[in-house]
Coordinates of C-alpha atoms in Angstrom, one line a residue:
Chain A
M223 CA 21.4 -76.4 47.4
E224 CA 20.7 -77.9 51.2
D225 CA 17.7 -79.1 50.5
I226 CA 18.3 -81.6 47.7
F227 CA 21.1 -83.0 50.1
D228 CA 18.6 -82.8 53.3
T229 CA 16.5 -85.7 51.7
S230 CA 19.4 -87.8 50.6
L231 CA 20.5 -87.6 54.7
N232 CA 17.5 -88.4 56.2
L233 CA 16.5 -91.2 53.7
E234 CA 17.1 -93.5 56.7
E235 CA 14.7 -91.8 59.3
T236 CA 12.5 -90.8 56.4
H237 CA 11.8 -94.7 55.6
L238 CA 11.9 -95.6 59.0
K239 CA 8.4 -93.3 59.7
E240 CA 7.2 -94.3 56.9
G241 CA 7.4 -98.4 57.7
F242 CA 5.9 -97.5 61.0
D243 CA 3.1 -95.4 59.8
D244 CA 2.1 -98.2 57.6
G245 CA 2.7 -100.8 60.2
Y246 CA 0.7 -98.8 62.6
K247 CA -2.2 -98.6 60.5
D248 CA -2.4 -102.3 59.6
G249 CA -1.9 -103.2 63.3
L250 CA -4.7 -101.0 64.0
I251 CA -7.0 -103.1 61.6
A252 CA -5.8 -106.3 62.6
G253 CA -5.9 -105.7 66.1
K254 CA -9.5 -104.5 66.3
E255 CA -10.1 -107.8 64.2
E256 CA -8.5 -109.8 66.9
G257 CA -10.3 -107.8 69.7
R258 CA -13.5 -108.2 68.1
Q259 CA -13.0 -112.3 67.6
V260 CA -12.0 -112.4 71.4
G261 CA -14.7 -110.3 72.7
L262 CA -17.2 -112.4 70.7
K263 CA -15.7 -115.5 72.2
L264 CA -15.7 -114.1 75.8
G265 CA -19.2 -112.6 75.3
F266 CA -20.6 -116.0 74.1
E267 CA -18.7 -117.9 76.8
A268 CA -20.1 -115.7 79.7
G269 CA -23.9 -115.5 77.9
E270 CA -23.5 -118.9 77.3
E271 CA -23.2 -119.7 81.1
L272 CA -25.2 -116.9 82.2
G273 CA -28.0 -118.0 80.3
F274 CA -27.5 -121.5 81.2
Y275 CA -28.3 -120.6 84.9
R276 CA -31.2 -118.6 84.0
G277 CA -32.9 -121.7 82.4
C278 CA -32.2 -123.7 85.5
V279 CA -33.1 -121.0 88.0
D280 CA -36.7 -120.9 85.4
V281 CA -37.3 -124.7 85.7
W282 CA -36.7 -124.5 89.7
K283 CA -38.9 -121.7 90.3
S284 CA -41.5 -123.4 87.9
V285 CA -41.2 -126.6 90.4
I286 CA -41.4 -124.5 93.3
R287 CA -44.8 -123.0 92.1
V288 CA -46.2 -126.5 91.2
D289 CA -45.2 -128.1 94.5
P290 CA -43.7 -125.7 97.3
T291 CA -42.5 -128.5 99.2
R292 CA -40.3 -130.3 96.9
F293 CA -37.3 -128.1 97.8
S294 CA -36.0 -127.6 101.0
D295 CA -36.3 -123.9 102.7
R296 CA -32.5 -123.5 102.1
V297 CA -32.7 -125.0 98.5
Q298 CA -35.1 -122.2 97.8
K299 CA -33.4 -119.7 99.3
A300 CA -30.5 -120.4 97.2
I301 CA -32.2 -120.2 94.1
K302 CA -34.0 -117.2 94.8
Q303 CA -30.3 -115.5 95.2
M304 CA -29.4 -116.9 92.3
S305 CA -31.8 -115.3 90.3
E306 CA -31.3 -112.0 92.1
L307 CA -27.6 -112.5 90.9
I308 CA -28.7 -113.3 87.4
E309 CA -30.9 -110.1 87.2
N310 CA -27.7 -108.0 88.8
Y311 CA -25.0 -109.0 85.8
P312 CA -24.4 -105.9 84.1
V313 CA -24.7 -107.3 80.5
M314 CA -24.5 -104.3 78.8
N315 CA -20.9 -103.3 80.8
P316 CA -18.3 -106.2 80.7
E317 CA -15.7 -103.2 82.0
D318 CA -18.1 -103.5 85.4
E319 CA -15.7 -104.9 88.3
S320 CA -18.3 -106.9 89.5
V321 CA -19.0 -109.3 86.7
Q322 CA -15.9 -111.6 87.9
E323 CA -17.5 -111.8 91.0
I324 CA -21.2 -112.3 89.9
M325 CA -20.0 -115.4 87.8
D326 CA -17.7 -116.7 91.2
S327 CA -21.3 -116.6 93.3
L328 CA -23.1 -118.3 90.5
R329 CA -21.0 -120.7 90.1
L330 CA -20.8 -121.7 94.0
K331 CA -24.3 -121.3 94.4
F332 CA -25.0 -123.4 91.4
R333 CA -22.7 -126.2 92.8
G334 CA -24.5 -126.4 96.3
I335 CA -27.9 -126.4 94.6
S336 CA -27.1 -129.1 92.5
A337 CA -25.2 -131.2 95.2
S338 CA -28.3 -130.3 97.6
M339 CA -30.7 -131.8 94.6
G340 CA -28.3 -134.8 93.9
V341 CA -28.0 -133.6 90.1
K342 CA -25.2 -133.1 87.9
L343 CA -26.2 -130.6 85.6
D344 CA -24.0 -128.8 82.7
Y345 CA -23.2 -128.2 79.1
N346 CA -20.6 -128.6 76.8
G347 CA -17.8 -126.2 77.5
Y348 CA -18.9 -125.6 80.9
P349 CA -15.6 -124.2 82.9
K350 CA -14.3 -126.4 85.4
S351 CA -11.8 -125.0 88.0
F352 CA -8.3 -125.2 86.6
S353 CA -7.0 -128.0 88.8
G354 CA -3.0 -127.9 87.5
A355 CA -0.4 -130.3 87.9
K356 CA -2.0 -133.6 89.6
E357 CA -1.0 -134.0 93.3
I358 CA -1.4 -137.2 94.7
F359 CA -1.4 -136.4 98.2
Chain B
M42 CA 3.1 -130.7 134.7
E43 CA 4.7 -134.1 135.3
F44 CA 6.1 -134.5 132.0
V45 CA 9.2 -131.9 132.8
D46 CA 11.1 -134.2 134.9
G47 CA 9.5 -137.7 133.9
R48 CA 11.4 -140.1 131.5
F49 CA 9.3 -141.7 128.8
E50 CA 9.4 -144.2 126.2
L51 CA 7.4 -145.4 123.5
R52 CA 6.3 -148.9 123.6
E53 CA 5.0 -151.0 120.6
V54 CA 1.9 -152.7 121.5
Q55 CA 0.9 -154.1 118.1
K56 CA 1.8 -153.8 114.3
L57 CA -1.6 -154.3 112.2
E58 CA -1.3 -155.3 108.7
G59 CA -4.3 -155.8 106.0
H60 CA -4.0 -152.8 104.0
T61 CA -2.6 -153.4 100.5
D62 CA -1.6 -150.2 100.0
R63 CA -0.4 -146.8 102.1
V64 CA -2.5 -146.1 104.7
W65 CA -3.6 -142.1 104.7
S66 CA -5.5 -141.8 108.0
L67 CA -7.2 -143.3 111.0
A68 CA -10.0 -141.9 113.6
W69 CA -10.8 -143.3 117.0
N70 CA -14.7 -143.9 117.6
P71 CA -14.9 -141.3 120.1
A72 CA -18.0 -143.6 121.9
T73 CA -15.4 -146.3 122.7
G74 CA -12.6 -147.3 124.8
V75 CA -14.7 -145.9 128.2
A76 CA -16.9 -147.3 130.6
G77 CA -15.9 -150.7 129.3
I78 CA -16.7 -150.7 125.6
P79 CA -14.4 -152.1 123.7
S80 CA -12.0 -149.3 121.7
V81 CA -12.3 -149.1 118.1
F82 CA -10.6 -147.1 115.2
A83 CA -10.8 -146.9 111.3
S84 CA -8.0 -146.6 109.0
C85 CA -8.7 -145.7 105.3
S86 CA -5.8 -146.6 102.7
G87 CA -4.9 -145.9 99.2
D88 CA -6.2 -149.8 98.5
K89 CA -9.9 -147.9 98.5
T90 CA -11.2 -149.5 101.6
V91 CA -11.7 -148.2 105.2
R92 CA -10.9 -151.3 108.2
I93 CA -12.8 -150.6 111.5
W94 CA -9.9 -152.3 114.1
E95 CA -11.5 -153.6 117.7
Q96 CA -9.8 -154.5 120.4
S97 CA -12.5 -156.5 122.6
H98 CA -10.4 -156.4 125.9
P99 CA -8.1 -154.0 127.2
S100 CA -4.9 -156.8 127.6
T101 CA -6.0 -158.5 124.0
S102 CA -4.7 -157.9 120.5
W103 CA -6.3 -155.6 118.3
E104 CA -8.3 -157.6 115.6
C105 CA -9.8 -156.0 112.1
K106 CA -13.6 -156.1 112.6
A107 CA -14.6 -155.1 109.2
V108 CA -13.8 -154.2 105.9
L109 CA -15.6 -151.5 104.2
E110 CA -14.8 -151.9 100.4
E111 CA -16.5 -152.1 96.7
T112 CA -18.2 -148.3 97.4
H113 CA -15.0 -145.9 97.0
T114 CA -13.5 -146.4 93.4
R115 CA -10.0 -144.8 94.5
T116 CA -7.9 -144.0 97.8
V117 CA -9.7 -143.4 100.5
R118 CA -8.0 -140.1 102.1
S119 CA -9.8 -139.7 105.5
C120 CA -12.4 -140.7 107.8
A121 CA -14.1 -139.5 110.8
W122 CA -16.6 -140.8 113.5
S123 CA -19.7 -139.0 114.1
P124 CA -19.6 -137.6 118.0
S125 CA -22.3 -140.2 118.8
G126 CA -19.9 -142.9 117.3
K127 CA -23.1 -144.1 115.0
L128 CA -21.9 -143.1 111.7
L129 CA -18.4 -143.1 110.1
A130 CA -17.8 -140.5 107.1
T131 CA -15.2 -141.1 104.5
S132 CA -13.4 -138.9 102.1
S133 CA -12.1 -140.3 98.8
F134 CA -10.0 -139.3 95.6
D135 CA -12.8 -140.6 94.0
A136 CA -14.6 -137.2 94.5
T137 CA -17.1 -138.2 96.8
A138 CA -17.8 -138.8 100.4
A139 CA -19.7 -141.3 102.0
I140 CA -21.7 -142.0 105.3
W141 CA -21.5 -145.4 106.9
E142 CA -23.8 -146.5 109.6
N143 CA -22.9 -149.6 111.6
V144 CA -25.9 -152.3 111.1
G145 CA -25.8 -155.0 113.5
G146 CA -21.7 -155.4 112.9
D147 CA -22.2 -154.5 109.4
F148 CA -21.1 -151.2 108.0
E149 CA -23.6 -149.8 105.1
C150 CA -23.1 -147.0 103.0
V151 CA -26.1 -145.0 103.9
S152 CA -25.3 -141.9 101.9
T153 CA -22.8 -140.5 99.6
L154 CA -21.9 -136.7 99.2
E155 CA -21.4 -135.6 95.8
G156 CA -20.3 -132.0 94.4
H157 CA -16.5 -131.7 94.9
E158 CA -14.9 -131.7 91.3
N159 CA -11.7 -133.8 92.3
E160 CA -10.1 -135.3 95.2
V161 CA -11.7 -134.9 98.6
K162 CA -9.1 -134.5 100.8
S163 CA -10.2 -134.4 104.6
I164 CA -14.0 -134.4 106.3
S165 CA -14.7 -133.5 109.9
W166 CA -18.0 -133.3 112.1
N167 CA -18.7 -130.6 114.2
A168 CA -19.1 -131.0 117.9
S169 CA -22.8 -131.5 118.3
G170 CA -23.1 -134.0 114.7
S171 CA -24.9 -131.3 113.0
F172 CA -22.6 -130.4 110.5
L173 CA -20.1 -131.9 108.5
A174 CA -17.6 -130.5 106.1
T175 CA -15.6 -131.5 103.4
C176 CA -12.6 -130.1 101.3
G177 CA -10.4 -131.1 98.3
R178 CA -8.0 -130.3 95.7
D179 CA -10.6 -128.0 94.1
K180 CA -9.5 -125.5 96.7
T181 CA -13.2 -125.4 98.3
V182 CA -14.7 -126.3 101.2
W183 CA -18.1 -127.2 101.5
I184 CA -20.3 -127.7 104.4
W185 CA -22.7 -130.0 104.9
E186 CA -25.9 -130.0 107.3
V187 CA -27.2 -133.4 108.6
L188 CA -30.9 -134.1 108.4
P189 CA -32.9 -136.3 109.6
G190 CA -32.9 -140.2 107.6
N191 CA -29.5 -139.8 106.9
E192 CA -29.8 -136.9 104.6
F193 CA -27.4 -134.2 103.8
E194 CA -27.9 -130.7 102.4
C195 CA -24.9 -128.4 101.1
V196 CA -25.4 -125.4 103.3
S197 CA -22.6 -123.6 101.5
V198 CA -19.4 -123.7 98.9
L199 CA -16.7 -121.7 100.0
Q200 CA -13.8 -120.4 97.7
G201 CA -11.1 -118.7 99.2
H202 CA -7.7 -120.9 99.4
T203 CA -5.9 -120.4 96.4
Q204 CA -4.4 -124.3 96.2
D205 CA -5.4 -127.4 97.2
V206 CA -7.4 -127.7 100.9
K207 CA -5.5 -130.2 103.0
M208 CA -7.6 -130.6 106.0
V209 CA -11.0 -128.9 107.6
K210 CA -11.5 -129.5 111.4
W211 CA -14.6 -128.0 113.7
H212 CA -13.4 -126.2 116.3
P213 CA -14.1 -128.6 119.7
T214 CA -16.8 -126.6 121.0
M215 CA -18.0 -123.6 118.7
D216 CA -19.6 -123.8 115.1
V217 CA -16.1 -122.6 113.6
L218 CA -14.5 -124.1 110.8
F219 CA -10.6 -124.4 110.1
S220 CA -9.0 -125.3 107.0
C221 CA -5.4 -125.4 105.9
S222 CA -4.0 -125.7 102.7
Y223 CA -1.1 -125.9 99.9
D224 CA -1.0 -122.2 99.7
N225 CA 0.3 -122.2 103.3
S226 CA -2.7 -120.8 105.0
I227 CA -4.8 -121.4 107.5
K228 CA -8.5 -119.9 107.0
I229 CA -11.0 -119.5 110.1
W230 CA -14.7 -119.8 108.7
A231 CA -17.7 -118.9 110.8
D232 CA -21.5 -118.2 110.1
E233 CA -21.8 -114.7 110.3
C234 CA -25.9 -114.0 110.7
D235 CA -26.8 -117.5 111.7
G236 CA -28.6 -117.8 108.4
D237 CA -26.6 -119.9 106.3
D238 CA -23.9 -117.0 105.5
W239 CA -20.6 -118.6 106.3
V240 CA -17.7 -116.7 105.4
C241 CA -14.0 -116.5 106.0
V242 CA -13.7 -114.8 109.0
Q243 CA -9.6 -114.6 109.3
T244 CA -6.5 -116.0 107.4
L245 CA -3.5 -116.9 109.0
D246 CA -0.4 -116.7 106.3
E247 CA 2.8 -115.9 105.9
P248 CA 4.6 -113.3 108.0
N249 CA 6.3 -110.2 106.6
K250 CA 3.2 -109.7 103.7
Y251 CA 2.8 -105.9 104.6
I252 CA 6.4 -104.6 105.4
P253 CA 7.2 -102.3 102.2
W254 CA 10.9 -101.7 101.7
P255 CA 11.7 -98.2 100.4
C256 CA 15.4 -98.1 98.5
S257 CA 17.5 -95.2 100.1
L258 CA 18.7 -96.1 103.8
V259 CA 17.8 -92.7 105.2
L260 CA 14.3 -93.1 104.0
Y261 CA 14.2 -96.8 105.3
L262 CA 15.6 -95.9 109.0
Q263 CA 12.9 -93.0 109.2
F264 CA 10.6 -95.4 107.9
L265 CA 11.1 -98.1 110.8
L266 CA 11.6 -94.9 113.3
L267 CA 7.5 -94.2 112.2
C268 CA 6.6 -97.8 111.9
F269 CA 8.0 -98.8 115.5
I270 CA 5.9 -95.5 116.7
C271 CA 2.8 -96.7 115.3
L272 CA 3.8 -100.1 116.4
V273 CA 3.7 -99.0 120.0
V274 CA 0.5 -97.1 119.4
L275 CA -1.4 -99.4 117.8
F276 CA 0.0 -102.1 120.1
Y277 CA -1.4 -99.8 123.1
F278 CA -4.8 -99.5 121.3
N279 CA -5.0 -103.7 120.8
N280 CA -4.9 -104.3 124.3
F281 CA -7.0 -101.8 125.6
H282 CA -9.8 -101.4 122.9
E283 CA -11.4 -103.3 120.8
L284 CA -10.4 -103.3 117.0
H285 CA -12.4 -104.1 114.4
V286 CA -11.0 -107.3 112.5
S287 CA -13.0 -107.3 109.1
S288 CA -14.0 -110.4 107.6
N289 CA -12.0 -112.0 104.9
D290 CA -9.0 -110.4 106.0
T291 CA -5.6 -111.4 107.8
T292 CA -5.0 -110.4 111.4
L293 CA -5.3 -106.7 111.4
L294 CA -1.6 -106.0 112.4
G295 CA -0.6 -108.3 109.8
I296 CA 3.1 -108.2 110.4
F297 CA 2.5 -110.2 113.3
A298 CA 0.6 -112.9 111.6
S299 CA 3.6 -115.5 111.3
G300 CA 2.3 -118.0 109.7
H301 CA 3.8 -121.1 107.9
S302 CA 6.1 -120.7 104.5
S303 CA 4.8 -124.0 103.1
T304 CA 2.3 -126.3 102.5
V305 CA 0.1 -126.5 106.5
W306 CA -0.6 -130.3 106.6
A307 CA -2.8 -130.5 109.5
L308 CA -4.2 -129.1 112.8
S309 CA -5.3 -129.9 116.2
F310 CA -7.0 -128.4 119.3
S311 CA -6.1 -128.3 122.6
S312 CA -8.6 -130.0 125.0
T313 CA -9.4 -126.4 126.3
G314 CA -10.4 -125.4 122.7
D315 CA -8.6 -121.9 123.2
K316 CA -5.0 -123.4 121.5
M317 CA -4.5 -124.9 118.1
V318 CA -1.5 -126.5 116.6
T319 CA -0.3 -126.6 113.1
C320 CA 2.1 -128.6 111.1
S321 CA 3.8 -128.0 107.9
D322 CA 6.0 -128.6 105.2
D323 CA 8.0 -125.6 106.4
L324 CA 9.3 -127.9 109.0
T325 CA 7.8 -126.7 111.9
L326 CA 4.5 -126.6 114.0
K327 CA 3.1 -123.4 115.2
I328 CA 0.9 -122.8 118.3
W329 CA -1.8 -120.3 117.8
G330 CA -4.2 -119.2 120.6
T331 CA -7.5 -117.0 120.9
D332 CA -9.4 -115.6 123.6
L333 CA -11.9 -118.2 124.3
A334 CA -14.3 -116.3 126.9
R335 CA -15.0 -113.4 124.4
M336 CA -15.5 -115.8 121.7
Q337 CA -18.1 -117.8 123.4
S338 CA -20.3 -114.7 125.0
G339 CA -20.6 -114.0 121.9
D340 CA -19.0 -110.6 122.1
G341 CA -18.2 -110.5 118.5
Y342 CA -15.0 -112.7 116.9
A343 CA -11.8 -113.1 118.8
P344 CA -8.9 -113.3 116.5
W345 CA -6.3 -116.0 116.7
R346 CA -2.9 -114.7 117.3
H347 CA 0.7 -116.6 116.7
L348 CA 1.9 -117.8 120.0
S349 CA 4.8 -119.7 119.4
T350 CA 6.8 -121.7 116.5
I351 CA 8.5 -125.2 117.4
A352 CA 11.4 -125.4 114.8
G353 CA 14.5 -127.2 114.5
H354 CA 13.4 -130.8 115.7
H355 CA 12.2 -132.2 112.2
D356 CA 13.9 -132.1 109.1
R357 CA 11.3 -133.4 106.9
T358 CA 7.9 -132.6 106.2
I359 CA 5.2 -132.9 108.9
F360 CA 2.2 -134.7 107.9
S361 CA 0.1 -135.2 110.9
V362 CA -0.3 -133.6 114.1
H363 CA -2.4 -134.4 117.4
W364 CA -2.9 -132.8 120.8
S365 CA -3.7 -135.3 123.6
R366 CA -6.2 -134.1 126.4
E367 CA -3.3 -134.1 128.6
G368 CA -1.3 -131.7 126.5
I369 CA 1.3 -133.8 124.8
I370 CA 1.4 -133.1 120.9
A371 CA 2.3 -135.7 118.9
S372 CA 3.7 -135.3 115.3
G373 CA 4.4 -137.6 112.4
A374 CA 6.6 -136.8 109.8
A375 CA 8.0 -137.8 106.5
D376 CA 11.1 -139.4 108.4
D377 CA 8.8 -141.9 109.6
A378 CA 9.4 -140.9 112.9
I379 CA 6.9 -139.7 115.7
R380 CA 7.9 -137.0 118.1
F381 CA 6.3 -136.0 121.2
F382 CA 6.3 -132.5 122.6
V383 CA 5.1 -130.6 125.9
E384 CA 5.0 -127.5 127.1
D385 CA 8.1 -126.4 128.8
N386 CA 7.2 -124.7 132.3
D387 CA 11.0 -124.2 132.8
T388 CA 11.2 -121.2 131.0
D389 CA 9.5 -118.0 131.7
G390 CA 6.7 -118.2 129.5
L391 CA 5.0 -115.0 129.9
V392 CA 7.3 -112.8 127.7
D393 CA 7.3 -114.5 123.9
G394 CA 4.5 -116.8 124.6
P395 CA 4.5 -120.6 125.6
K396 CA 7.7 -122.5 124.8
Y397 CA 7.5 -126.2 124.1
K398 CA 10.1 -128.8 124.6
L399 CA 10.9 -132.3 122.7
L400 CA 9.8 -135.2 125.1
L401 CA 10.7 -138.0 122.9
K402 CA 11.2 -139.3 119.4
E403 CA 11.1 -142.3 118.0
E404 CA 13.0 -143.2 115.1
K405 CA 12.0 -145.4 112.4
A406 CA 8.8 -145.6 114.2
H407 CA 7.6 -146.9 110.5
D408 CA 9.4 -148.2 107.7
M409 CA 7.9 -145.1 105.5
D410 CA 6.5 -141.4 105.7
V411 CA 4.0 -141.4 109.0
N412 CA 0.9 -139.9 107.7
S413 CA -1.4 -140.0 110.7
V414 CA -1.0 -140.0 114.5
Q415 CA -4.2 -140.0 116.9
W416 CA -4.2 -140.6 120.5
S417 CA -7.1 -142.8 121.5
P418 CA -9.8 -141.5 123.9
G419 CA -9.1 -143.8 126.1
E420 CA -7.9 -143.5 129.7
K421 CA -4.1 -144.9 129.0
R422 CA -1.6 -143.0 126.7
I423 CA -2.3 -145.2 123.4
L424 CA -1.4 -143.4 120.6
A425 CA -2.3 -145.1 116.8
S426 CA 0.0 -144.3 113.8
A427 CA -0.8 -145.0 110.0
S428 CA 1.9 -144.9 107.6
D429 CA 3.0 -145.3 103.6
D430 CA 4.0 -148.5 104.4
G431 CA 0.9 -149.9 104.6
T432 CA 1.2 -150.3 108.5
V433 CA -1.2 -149.3 111.5
K434 CA 0.8 -149.4 114.9
I435 CA -0.9 -149.2 118.2
W436 CA 1.9 -147.4 120.9
E437 CA 1.7 -146.8 124.6
L438 CA 3.8 -143.5 125.8
A439 CA 4.8 -145.2 129.1
S440 CA 6.3 -143.6 131.8
L441 CA 9.8 -144.8 133.2
P442 CA 9.9 -145.4 137.2

């Protein structure tokens, strides 16, 4: 007797649970897909920037091989440091804490070297530091 | 000294017009105004030009000798002469800095420093003229080395400030760089191992960063007692033993940091180089000091400590401050006034640090905000001020009989 009324009494709770489970399952699928998209985007951006630096460093190193006096000691040292940073970037481990640090160092070194050489190099989508509201003082 | 009892007045010597927009900054040529060489200074403006002013003889009037134009494409925000007086560096909102050389009376732009992403707010030469520093809205501080043939090479790009950096200034005797920012802090940068490895060795920022606030009252009181005991012990150690101050960090005893609570606009060193004054949007001037002998002997880094705060005298943002060779601190503020402060020897300064008192206040020195005040390098107490009203004024601080 009680069994028949039990299901009627707990109807709301049962439906709630069913709905939640359905939503959770759907959410898992949608979330995974979105995560994949975000990962792809961020991975691409990081890879693009890293690849850009690698390309620049490779060309500069070739220049040094051809003409060792073309760049000053300081610039050569910076190029070497950049090369090391690129090698040390944990490509396979995005959760590694040093990724932001290495990328920041690379950006600063790159800006310094470009300024010393007197060149302006970048690509579409190169990250500029966020400037915020325009201040005139 | 003689300031304490004397009476002073600020006499307007001349009002210099010519710029067609606000005058942001000015700089006296350090190699002029002495030994018979006519006094010269440069002023820079929102009208994209720099004007060179000269007083051919101490009793004649000031005249504009040159206008440096057609180079910067936006406001020229600051200017600085090299220690030899031969080169003038200017920084602009067009994201570049320019170096000018006086070639037979005409100023030529001999070099351009590019690299900043946006407005370059300040530029400074070190004592020997071998380094230049720039800073800007992109939050970075750049150090450049001066090479033969007016070549400049970027030594380092320093990140650390979290907001617009308003001013950079090299220490008057050592190659240590100071920067102040919209992020309320002052950062000190030095070359750690003499190998182009510039890092932030100290940050002077807001107080009370390290005091946690527990919830219960009893716990709080116990905590305070514990803190007090710890402080006494640490203070003892600080005074009698060397404390390691790790680079890139604030003063070890953070609760004594006592920094500004709003944008720090400018800083200036005392003639002895062991003290500096900073001015801020928080309406105060703060005096900081260090053990210079220890720094110079190479015995490791000697941290700068807060010595005194001058409060209650300004009711608007203080944009500029300059410490004269004799020890008079001049300030220029948003209320159009110029104020002068000196050390107050009447009160016992040894207990809480030196005290400073207002010597003179010149209200309505200009019709609008005073952006810059600079003492002349010459013998007399001459001060130049630049304002949003587009004028530069020359003043003399005269003592009354």
